[in-house]
Amino acid sequence: MRFNFMSTYKTKYFKNTKKINNTLWLDKLINQLEKKSKGV
């Protein structure tokens, strides 16, 4: 029972971290594109 709970918790946690990593990556990409367009 405890192992099952931990596995479900881990999958939820990893899915959330993946989402957060993707958004951070997108933010970095957008920032780089904005800097290039401004010519900084």
mmCIF file of C-alpha atoms in Angstrom:
data_model
loop_
_atom_site.group_PDB
_atom_site.id
_atom_site.type_symbol
_atom_site.label_atom_id
_atom_site.label_comp_id
_atom_site.label_asym_id
_atom_site.label_seq_id
_atom_site.Cartn_x
_atom_site.Cartn_y
_atom_site.Cartn_z
ATOM 1 C CA MET A 1 0.000 0.000 0.000
ATOM 2 C CA ARG A 2 2.727 2.449 0.964
ATOM 3 C CA PHE A 3 4.798 1.612 -2.109
ATOM 4 C CA ASN A 4 1.787 2.155 -4.356
ATOM 5 C CA PHE A 5 1.184 5.567 -2.804
ATOM 6 C CA MET A 6 4.822 6.558 -3.298
ATOM 7 C CA SER A 7 4.806 5.497 -6.949
ATOM 8 C CA THR A 8 1.685 7.539 -7.727
ATOM 9 C CA TYR A 9 3.126 10.510 -5.825
ATOM 10 C CA LYS A 10 6.392 10.256 -7.766
ATOM 11 C CA THR A 11 4.647 10.120 -11.145
ATOM 12 C CA LYS A 12 2.576 13.202 -10.286
ATOM 13 C CA TYR A 13 5.662 15.009 -9.014
ATOM 14 C CA PHE A 14 7.747 14.186 -12.080
ATOM 15 C CA LYS A 15 4.949 15.253 -14.422
ATOM 16 C CA ASN A 16 4.806 18.606 -12.640
ATOM 17 C CA THR A 17 8.571 19.090 -12.829
ATOM 18 C CA LYS A 18 8.496 18.277 -16.528
ATOM 19 C CA LYS A 19 5.841 20.964 -17.058
ATOM 20 C CA ILE A 20 7.862 23.483 -15.047
ATOM 21 C CA ASN A 21 11.048 22.638 -16.968
ATOM 22 C CA ASN A 22 9.231 23.093 -20.267
ATOM 23 C CA THR A 23 7.878 26.509 -19.267
ATOM 24 C CA LEU A 24 11.320 27.631 -18.032
ATOM 25 C CA TRP A 25 12.856 26.456 -21.310
ATOM 26 C CA LEU A 26 10.224 28.361 -23.288
ATOM 27 C CA ASP A 27 10.855 31.495 -21.216
ATOM 28 C CA LYS A 28 14.587 31.298 -21.942
ATOM 29 C CA LEU A 29 13.936 30.776 -25.643
ATOM 30 C CA ILE A 30 11.555 33.745 -25.822
ATOM 31 C CA ASN A 31 14.016 35.953 -23.923
ATOM 32 C CA GLN A 32 16.808 35.037 -26.341
ATOM 33 C CA LEU A 33 14.588 35.787 -29.338
ATOM 34 C CA GLU A 34 13.592 39.153 -27.873
ATOM 35 C CA LYS A 35 17.230 40.094 -27.262
ATOM 36 C CA LYS A 36 18.135 39.158 -30.838
ATOM 37 C CA SER A 37 15.263 41.187 -32.273
ATOM 38 C CA LYS A 38 16.286 44.212 -30.182
ATOM 39 C CA GLY A 39 19.892 43.769 -31.270
ATOM 40 C CA VAL A 40 21.327 43.772 -27.749
#
